[in-house]
Structures are given as C-alpha cells and as structure tokens.
Short mmCIF file of C-alpha atoms in Angstrom, two decimals:
data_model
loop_
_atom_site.label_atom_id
_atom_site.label_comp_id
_atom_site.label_asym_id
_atom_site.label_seq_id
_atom_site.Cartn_x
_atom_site.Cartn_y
_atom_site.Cartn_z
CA UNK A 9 -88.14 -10.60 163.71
CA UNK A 10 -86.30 -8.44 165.88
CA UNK A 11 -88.10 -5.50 165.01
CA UNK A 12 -91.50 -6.58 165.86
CA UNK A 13 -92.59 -6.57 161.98
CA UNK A 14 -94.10 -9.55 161.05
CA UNK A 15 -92.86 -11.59 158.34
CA UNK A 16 -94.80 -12.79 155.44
CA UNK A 17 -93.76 -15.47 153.51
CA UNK A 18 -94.25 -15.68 149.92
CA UNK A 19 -94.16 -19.51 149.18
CA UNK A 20 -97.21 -19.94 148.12
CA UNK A 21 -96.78 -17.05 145.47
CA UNK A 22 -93.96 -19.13 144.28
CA UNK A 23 -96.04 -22.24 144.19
CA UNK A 24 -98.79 -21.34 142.50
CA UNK A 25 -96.77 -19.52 139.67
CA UNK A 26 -94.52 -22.56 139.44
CA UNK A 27 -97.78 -24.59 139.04
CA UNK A 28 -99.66 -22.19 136.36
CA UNK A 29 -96.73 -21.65 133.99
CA UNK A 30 -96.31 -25.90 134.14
CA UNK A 31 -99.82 -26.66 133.97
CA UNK A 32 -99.78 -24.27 130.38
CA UNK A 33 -96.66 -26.32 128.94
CA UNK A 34 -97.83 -29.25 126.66
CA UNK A 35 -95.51 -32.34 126.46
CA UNK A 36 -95.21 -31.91 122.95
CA UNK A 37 -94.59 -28.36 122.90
CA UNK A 38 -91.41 -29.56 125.20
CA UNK A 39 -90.09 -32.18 123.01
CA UNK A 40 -91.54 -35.24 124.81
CA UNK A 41 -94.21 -37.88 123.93
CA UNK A 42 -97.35 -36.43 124.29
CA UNK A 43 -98.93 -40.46 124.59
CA UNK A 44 -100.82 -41.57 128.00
CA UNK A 45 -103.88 -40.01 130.01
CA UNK A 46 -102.99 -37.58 132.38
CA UNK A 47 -104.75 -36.39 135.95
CA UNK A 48 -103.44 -32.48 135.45
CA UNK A 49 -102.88 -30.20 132.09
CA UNK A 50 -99.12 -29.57 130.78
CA UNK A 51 -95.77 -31.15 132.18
CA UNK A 52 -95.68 -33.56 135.21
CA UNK A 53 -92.83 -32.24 137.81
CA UNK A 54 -90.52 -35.07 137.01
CA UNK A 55 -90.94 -33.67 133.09
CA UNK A 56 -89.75 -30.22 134.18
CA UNK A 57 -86.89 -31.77 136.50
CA UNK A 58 -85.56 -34.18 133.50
CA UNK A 59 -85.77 -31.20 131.16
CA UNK A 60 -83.95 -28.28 133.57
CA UNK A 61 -81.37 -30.76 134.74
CA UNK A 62 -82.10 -31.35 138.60
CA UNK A 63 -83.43 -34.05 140.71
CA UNK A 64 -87.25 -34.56 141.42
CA UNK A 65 -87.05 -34.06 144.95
CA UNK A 66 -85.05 -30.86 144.17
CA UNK A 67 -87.49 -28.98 141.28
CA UNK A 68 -90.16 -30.72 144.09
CA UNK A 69 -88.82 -28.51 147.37
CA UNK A 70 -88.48 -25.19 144.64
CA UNK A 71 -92.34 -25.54 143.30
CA UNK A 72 -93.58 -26.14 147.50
CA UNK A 73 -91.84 -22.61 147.54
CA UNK A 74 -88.40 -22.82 148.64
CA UNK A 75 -86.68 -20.32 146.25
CA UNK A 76 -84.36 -18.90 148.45
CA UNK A 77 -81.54 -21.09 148.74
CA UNK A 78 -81.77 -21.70 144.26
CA UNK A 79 -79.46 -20.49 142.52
CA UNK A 80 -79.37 -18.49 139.13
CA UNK A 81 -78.29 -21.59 136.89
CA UNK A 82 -81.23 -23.67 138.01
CA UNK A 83 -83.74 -20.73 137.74
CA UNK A 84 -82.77 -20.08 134.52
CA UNK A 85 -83.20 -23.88 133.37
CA UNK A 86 -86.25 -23.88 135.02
CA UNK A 87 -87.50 -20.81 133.46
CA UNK A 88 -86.22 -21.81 130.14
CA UNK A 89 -88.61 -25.00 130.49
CA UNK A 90 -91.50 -23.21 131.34
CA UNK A 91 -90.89 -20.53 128.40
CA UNK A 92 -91.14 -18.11 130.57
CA UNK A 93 -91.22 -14.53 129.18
CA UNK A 94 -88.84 -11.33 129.67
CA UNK A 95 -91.47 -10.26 132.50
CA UNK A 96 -92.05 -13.66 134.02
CA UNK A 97 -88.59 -13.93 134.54
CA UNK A 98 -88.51 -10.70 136.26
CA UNK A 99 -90.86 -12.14 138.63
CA UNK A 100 -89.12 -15.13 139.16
CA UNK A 101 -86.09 -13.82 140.00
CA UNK A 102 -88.36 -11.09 142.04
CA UNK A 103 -89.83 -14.09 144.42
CA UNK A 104 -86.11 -15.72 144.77
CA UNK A 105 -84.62 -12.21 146.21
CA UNK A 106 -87.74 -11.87 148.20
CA UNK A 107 -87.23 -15.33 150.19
CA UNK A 108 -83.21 -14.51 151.17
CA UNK A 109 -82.42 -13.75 154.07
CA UNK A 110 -81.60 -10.28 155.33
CA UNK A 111 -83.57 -8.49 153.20
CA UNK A 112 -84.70 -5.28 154.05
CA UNK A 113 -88.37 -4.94 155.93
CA UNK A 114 -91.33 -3.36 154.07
CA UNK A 115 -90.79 0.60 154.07
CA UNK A 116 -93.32 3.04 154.77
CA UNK A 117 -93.60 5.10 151.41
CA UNK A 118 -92.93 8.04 152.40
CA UNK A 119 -93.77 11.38 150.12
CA UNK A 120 -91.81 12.45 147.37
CA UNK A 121 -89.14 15.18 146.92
CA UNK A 122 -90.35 18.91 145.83
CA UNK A 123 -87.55 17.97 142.59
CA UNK A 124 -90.19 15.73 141.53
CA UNK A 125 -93.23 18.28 141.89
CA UNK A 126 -91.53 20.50 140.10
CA UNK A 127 -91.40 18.20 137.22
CA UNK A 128 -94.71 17.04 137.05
CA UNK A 129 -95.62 21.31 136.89
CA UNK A 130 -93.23 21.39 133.90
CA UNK A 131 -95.22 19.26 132.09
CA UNK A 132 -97.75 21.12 130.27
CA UNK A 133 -98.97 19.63 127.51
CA UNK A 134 -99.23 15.70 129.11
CA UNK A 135 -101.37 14.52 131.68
CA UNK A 136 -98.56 13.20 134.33
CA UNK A 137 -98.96 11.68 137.75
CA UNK A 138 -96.58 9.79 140.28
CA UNK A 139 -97.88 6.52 141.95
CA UNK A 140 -96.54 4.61 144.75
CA UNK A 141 -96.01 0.69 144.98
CA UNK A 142 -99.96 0.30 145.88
CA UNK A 143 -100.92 2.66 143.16
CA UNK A 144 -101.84 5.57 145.10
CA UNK A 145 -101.33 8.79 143.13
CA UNK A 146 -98.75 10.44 145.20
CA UNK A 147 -98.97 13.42 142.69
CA UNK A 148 -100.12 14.69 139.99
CA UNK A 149 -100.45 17.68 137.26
CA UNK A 150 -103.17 19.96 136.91
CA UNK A 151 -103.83 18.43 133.41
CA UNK A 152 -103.79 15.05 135.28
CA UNK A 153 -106.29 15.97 137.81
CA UNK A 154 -108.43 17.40 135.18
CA UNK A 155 -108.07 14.25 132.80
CA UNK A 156 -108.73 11.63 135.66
CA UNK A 157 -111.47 13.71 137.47
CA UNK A 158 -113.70 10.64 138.41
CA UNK A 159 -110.83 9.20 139.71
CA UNK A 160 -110.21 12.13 142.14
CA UNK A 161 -114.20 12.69 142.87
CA UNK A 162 -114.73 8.72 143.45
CA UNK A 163 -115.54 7.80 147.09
CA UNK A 164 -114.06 4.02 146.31
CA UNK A 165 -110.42 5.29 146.35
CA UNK A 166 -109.67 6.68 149.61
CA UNK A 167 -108.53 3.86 151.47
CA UNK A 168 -105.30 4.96 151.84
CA UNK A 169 -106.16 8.91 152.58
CA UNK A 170 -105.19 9.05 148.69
CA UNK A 171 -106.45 8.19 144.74
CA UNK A 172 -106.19 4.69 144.21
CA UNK A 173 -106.15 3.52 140.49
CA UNK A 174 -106.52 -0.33 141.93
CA UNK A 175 -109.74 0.60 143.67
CA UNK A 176 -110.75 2.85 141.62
CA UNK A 177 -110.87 0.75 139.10
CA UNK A 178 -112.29 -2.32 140.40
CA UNK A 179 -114.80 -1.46 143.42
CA UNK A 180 -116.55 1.87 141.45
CA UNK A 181 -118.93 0.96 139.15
CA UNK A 182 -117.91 4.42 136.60
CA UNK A 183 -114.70 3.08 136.07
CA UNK A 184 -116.23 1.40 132.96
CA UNK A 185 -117.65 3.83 131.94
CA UNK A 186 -114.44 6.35 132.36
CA UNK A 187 -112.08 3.42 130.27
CA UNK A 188 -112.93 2.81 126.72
CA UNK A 189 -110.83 -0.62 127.56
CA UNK A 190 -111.45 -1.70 131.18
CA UNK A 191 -110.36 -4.63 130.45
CA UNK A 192 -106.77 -4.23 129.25
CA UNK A 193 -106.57 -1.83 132.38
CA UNK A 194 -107.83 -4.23 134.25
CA UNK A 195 -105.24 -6.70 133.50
CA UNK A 196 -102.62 -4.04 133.44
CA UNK A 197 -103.16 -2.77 137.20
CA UNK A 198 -103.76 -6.03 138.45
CA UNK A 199 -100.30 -7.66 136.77
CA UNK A 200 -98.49 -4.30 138.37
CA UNK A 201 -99.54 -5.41 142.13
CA UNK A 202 -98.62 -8.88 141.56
CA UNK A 203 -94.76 -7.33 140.52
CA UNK A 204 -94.73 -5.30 143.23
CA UNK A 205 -95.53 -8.28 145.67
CA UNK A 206 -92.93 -10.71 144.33
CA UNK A 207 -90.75 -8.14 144.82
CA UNK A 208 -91.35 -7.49 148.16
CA UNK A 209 -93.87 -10.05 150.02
CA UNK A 210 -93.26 -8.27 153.71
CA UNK A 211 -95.38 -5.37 152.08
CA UNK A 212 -97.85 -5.46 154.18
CA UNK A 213 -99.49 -2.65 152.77
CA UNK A 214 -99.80 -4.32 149.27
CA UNK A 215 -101.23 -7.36 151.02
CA UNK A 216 -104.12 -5.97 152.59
CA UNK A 217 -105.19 -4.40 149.13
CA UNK A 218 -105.22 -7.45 147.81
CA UNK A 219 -107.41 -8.71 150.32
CA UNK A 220 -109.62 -6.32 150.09
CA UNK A 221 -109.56 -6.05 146.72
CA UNK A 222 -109.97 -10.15 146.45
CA UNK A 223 -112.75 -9.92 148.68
CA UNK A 224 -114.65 -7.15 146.97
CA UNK A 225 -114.02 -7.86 143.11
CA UNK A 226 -114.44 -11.17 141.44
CA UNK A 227 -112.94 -9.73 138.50
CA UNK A 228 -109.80 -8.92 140.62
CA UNK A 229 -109.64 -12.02 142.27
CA UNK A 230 -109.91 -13.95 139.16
CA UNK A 231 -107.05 -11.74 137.59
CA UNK A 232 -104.76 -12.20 140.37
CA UNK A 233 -105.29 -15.91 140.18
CA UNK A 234 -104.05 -15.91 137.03
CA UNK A 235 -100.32 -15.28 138.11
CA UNK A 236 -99.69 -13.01 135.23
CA UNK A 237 -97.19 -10.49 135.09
CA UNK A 238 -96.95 -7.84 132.25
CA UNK A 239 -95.19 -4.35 132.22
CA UNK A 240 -95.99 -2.30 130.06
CA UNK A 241 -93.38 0.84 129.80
CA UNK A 242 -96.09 2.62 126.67
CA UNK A 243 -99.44 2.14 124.76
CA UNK A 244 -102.53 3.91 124.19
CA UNK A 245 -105.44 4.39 126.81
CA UNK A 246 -108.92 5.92 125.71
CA UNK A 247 -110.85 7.47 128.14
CA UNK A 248 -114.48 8.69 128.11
CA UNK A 249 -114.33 11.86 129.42
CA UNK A 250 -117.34 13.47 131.38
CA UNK A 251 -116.41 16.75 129.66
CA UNK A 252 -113.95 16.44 127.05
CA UNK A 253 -115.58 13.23 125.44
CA UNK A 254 -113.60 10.20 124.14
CA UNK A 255 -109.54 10.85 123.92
CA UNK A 256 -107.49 8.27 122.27
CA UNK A 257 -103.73 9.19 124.52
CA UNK A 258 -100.50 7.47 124.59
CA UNK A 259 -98.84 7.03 127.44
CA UNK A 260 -95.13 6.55 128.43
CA UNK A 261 -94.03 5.03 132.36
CA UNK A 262 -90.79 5.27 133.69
CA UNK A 263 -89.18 4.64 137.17
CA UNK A 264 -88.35 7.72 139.15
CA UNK A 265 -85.55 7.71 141.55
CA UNK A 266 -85.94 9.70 144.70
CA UNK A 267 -83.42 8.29 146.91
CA UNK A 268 -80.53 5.38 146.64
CA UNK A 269 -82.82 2.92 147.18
CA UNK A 270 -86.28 4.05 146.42
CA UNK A 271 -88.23 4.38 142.88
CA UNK A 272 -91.60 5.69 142.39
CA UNK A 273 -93.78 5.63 138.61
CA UNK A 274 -94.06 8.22 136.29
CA UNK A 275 -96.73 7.67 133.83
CA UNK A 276 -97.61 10.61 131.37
CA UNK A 277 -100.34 10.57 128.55
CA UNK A 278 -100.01 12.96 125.71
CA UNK A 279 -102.20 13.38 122.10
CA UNK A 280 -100.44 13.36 118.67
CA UNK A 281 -100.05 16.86 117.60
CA UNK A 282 -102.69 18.19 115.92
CA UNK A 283 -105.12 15.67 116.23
CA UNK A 284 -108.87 16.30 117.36
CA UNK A 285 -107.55 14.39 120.77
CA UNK A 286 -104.61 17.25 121.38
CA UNK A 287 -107.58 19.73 121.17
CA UNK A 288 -109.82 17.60 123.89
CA UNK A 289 -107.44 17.13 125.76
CA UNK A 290 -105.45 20.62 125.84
CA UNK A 291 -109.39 22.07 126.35
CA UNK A 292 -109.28 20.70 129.96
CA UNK A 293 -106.26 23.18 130.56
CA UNK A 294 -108.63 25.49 131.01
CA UNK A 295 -110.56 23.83 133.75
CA UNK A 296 -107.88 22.83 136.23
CA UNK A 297 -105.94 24.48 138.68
CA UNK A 298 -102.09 24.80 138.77
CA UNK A 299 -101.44 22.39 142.07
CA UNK A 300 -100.14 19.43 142.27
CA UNK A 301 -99.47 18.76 146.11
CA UNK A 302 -101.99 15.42 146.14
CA UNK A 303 -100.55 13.66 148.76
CA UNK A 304 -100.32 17.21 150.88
CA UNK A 305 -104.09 18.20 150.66
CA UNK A 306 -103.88 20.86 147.71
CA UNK A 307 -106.06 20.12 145.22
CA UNK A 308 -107.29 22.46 141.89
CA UNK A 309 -111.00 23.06 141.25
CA UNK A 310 -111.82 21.11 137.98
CA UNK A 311 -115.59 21.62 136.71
CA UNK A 312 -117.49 18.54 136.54
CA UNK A 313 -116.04 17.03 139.78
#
C-alpha cells in the first residue's frame, strides 16, 4: 500500500465463519434428505450452493474468502441458508465491506471530545464509561471508577497505557471473582472484538490483542473460535463488589458519535429505584472523586483500590 501500512486480509475470518454457520445446518433442518454417511457435520457446499441459487465453484471461491467482489443478492441467499441471525448478518455484510477495495486504512483512535466528558460528569446516578474499538476505557465517571475499581487497580490491563475490559477480564485471575457471571461477559467481550474485526481487518491494533489474548487465555481462544457474534444494546450485570458487596445493575450501550466518521461506546449501569442495589451502589458516591479524564492521567482516589 502506498502508505507503507500493511494490509491484512481477512479471508480466513470469512472462511471459517462460512464453515461454522454450515457445519451447524442439518440437511433436514434445510429441507433436504437427511439419508447417507457424511465425512463433516451440517450441509455439504454444493447443498448451500443448490439452496442460495449459485454455482459450486461460485459459493466455493466466497467460503475460500473472496467476499469482496459478492454482491448483496447472493449474500443474502447465502445468509438466508445458513439462518443466519440479525447480528450474524451484520457481520457478514461487515467482512464483505472490509475486503473492497479503497477502504479506508486502520485509524489511530484518537481521544474523545471534552462534549463527551462533560456528559459522562452529568451522569450522576449511573456508572458510565466510554470504550474504544479494543475496549480500552477512554473515560469514565467517578461512579464508574468507583464501581469497576479492580478493573482500574489491575496490573493485567495496561497494555495499551489504558483499562482494558478484554484483558482485564481474561488474563487477571479477580475478574471472577469481580463478575457474578464471567461467563456471559466472557462471551459478550469476546463476540464485541470479533465485530469490531470484521468490520475493519487492517486494525492492527485489534489484531495484536487477539494474539495476545489467544496466546494467553484458552478460554479466549476457544471463544473466538467459535465465530460468534452477539450485541447486546441492554441486560443486567452483577458484580461482587470489594466494598459495596453484590449489585444486581442494568445496563444500556449506545454508539457515540464524535466526528463524521467515528463512533465510540457508551455503556451506563444504573439500579432500579429504591432497591437495596440503588443504595450499594449510590454508597460508592461517596468514595470517588469527581474526574473523569482516564485517557489524560486524572484519576479520583477510590478507597479499596
């Protein structure tokens, strides 16, 4: 490439997905004779082609990763034959974008607008934080920094120079502790990164924290061999608190633009009002500071850290 960035491909993203989402599809659950043995689970690739309405050799060259030059008719046949879901479909069309040509190189992410400090301060009664494409916390409230305090004090996360919910999670042992369902999370965070790399595979960034991550965790590496992809816009989340014992929160995410072309994630927890979890959770008021400038090195005293 011109500008002395390399490239990285992401065929083999697009094969392996292909590949999982056949292999799950049963004959019978497509509307063919289920009859004969069979060397692999699910549909053969001449099943999928007969069923989307292209040749062999063509659904062939698309599941060996050549996406790019599909168009939106056959990817929605072949999606419709895999059953793919709202969110695999997302991803899909994710890793076709992502192979076109003249697509924009990998961006830096850069820090976020004061506009969007100033929100995160207004929210008083929520734990809220901004995170990046990587899931780095690029900010976050006081109640935030009070609420995910072994996320802050962990040594695991710093990679980046910032919090890291990915490595947090997965290469520091207290993050099971910390999640009453480090599981779920698990599969959550993990699912994230794999939308974020169909989206843009010359993110080089996102691929060395999967390498590292996939090199470090078994769990990751079995999670992000799954191919999944789930987003998850609200829920609930308990945490075991060091201080404020178990909270039972729900949490809202949405995408926040800060430029024409760039988003960044809002996720905020809150407590029904009230409840014995509003009055955990509002007690670590108390104990954090007002700042919110993560990402520029100002960071509130919480006890406990």
């Amino acid at each position: 490439m011109g500008n002395g960035v390399r490239s990285v491909g992401n065929r083999a993203d697009v094969r392996d997905f292909l590949i999982s989402r056949r292999a799950r599809i049963s004959p019978g659950r497509a509307g063919l004779p289920s009859g004969g043995r069979r060397r692999v689970p699910g549909l053969r690739r001449e099943e999928v082609a007969l069923l989307a309405g292209v040749s062999v050799d063509w659904y062939t060259r698309l599941e060996k990763g050549h996406i790019g030059e599909v168009s939106r008719e056959v990817l929605d046949a072949v999606a419709g034959v895999l059953r793919l879901d709202e969110e695999e479909r997302v991803y899909l069309f994710d890793l076709a974008r992502a192979a076109r040509p003249a697509r924009r190189v990998a961006e830096v992410e850069e820090g976020l607008p004061e506009s969007a400090r100033w929100l995160l301060d207004g929210m008083t009664l929520s734990s809220a934080m901004i995170t990046g494409r990587r899931q780095d916390v690029l900010a976050a409230n006081a109640l935030a920094r009070a609420l995910y305090a072994p996320l802050f004090a962990s040594g695991a996360t710093t990679g980046s120079g910032r919090a890291n919910l990915a490595r947090y999670h997965f290469l520091d042992p207290g993050a099971r502790d910390f999640y009453g369902d480090w599981g779920g999370t698990a599969d959550v965070l993990v699912a994230a990164l794999r939308a974020e790399a169909g989206r843009d595979p010359r993110d080089v960034g996102i691929r060395e924290l999967v390498g590292e991550l996939t090199g470090a965790s078994g769990e990751f590496r079995a999670r992000w061999a799954a191919h999944d992809v789930l987003l998850h816009p609200r829920g609930a989340k308990v945490f075991r608190h060091p201080v404020a014992g178990t909270l039972s929160l729900s949490y809202h995410s949405v995408d926040l633009p800060v430029s024409a072309t760039e988003t960044r994630h809002v996720c905020a927890c809150t407590a029904e009002p009230g409840s014995v979890d509003e009055e955990r959770l509002l007690s670590l008021v108390g104990r954090a500071g007002g700042a919110t400038r993560v990402g520029g090195g100002v960071e509130p005293e919480v006890d406990g850290r």
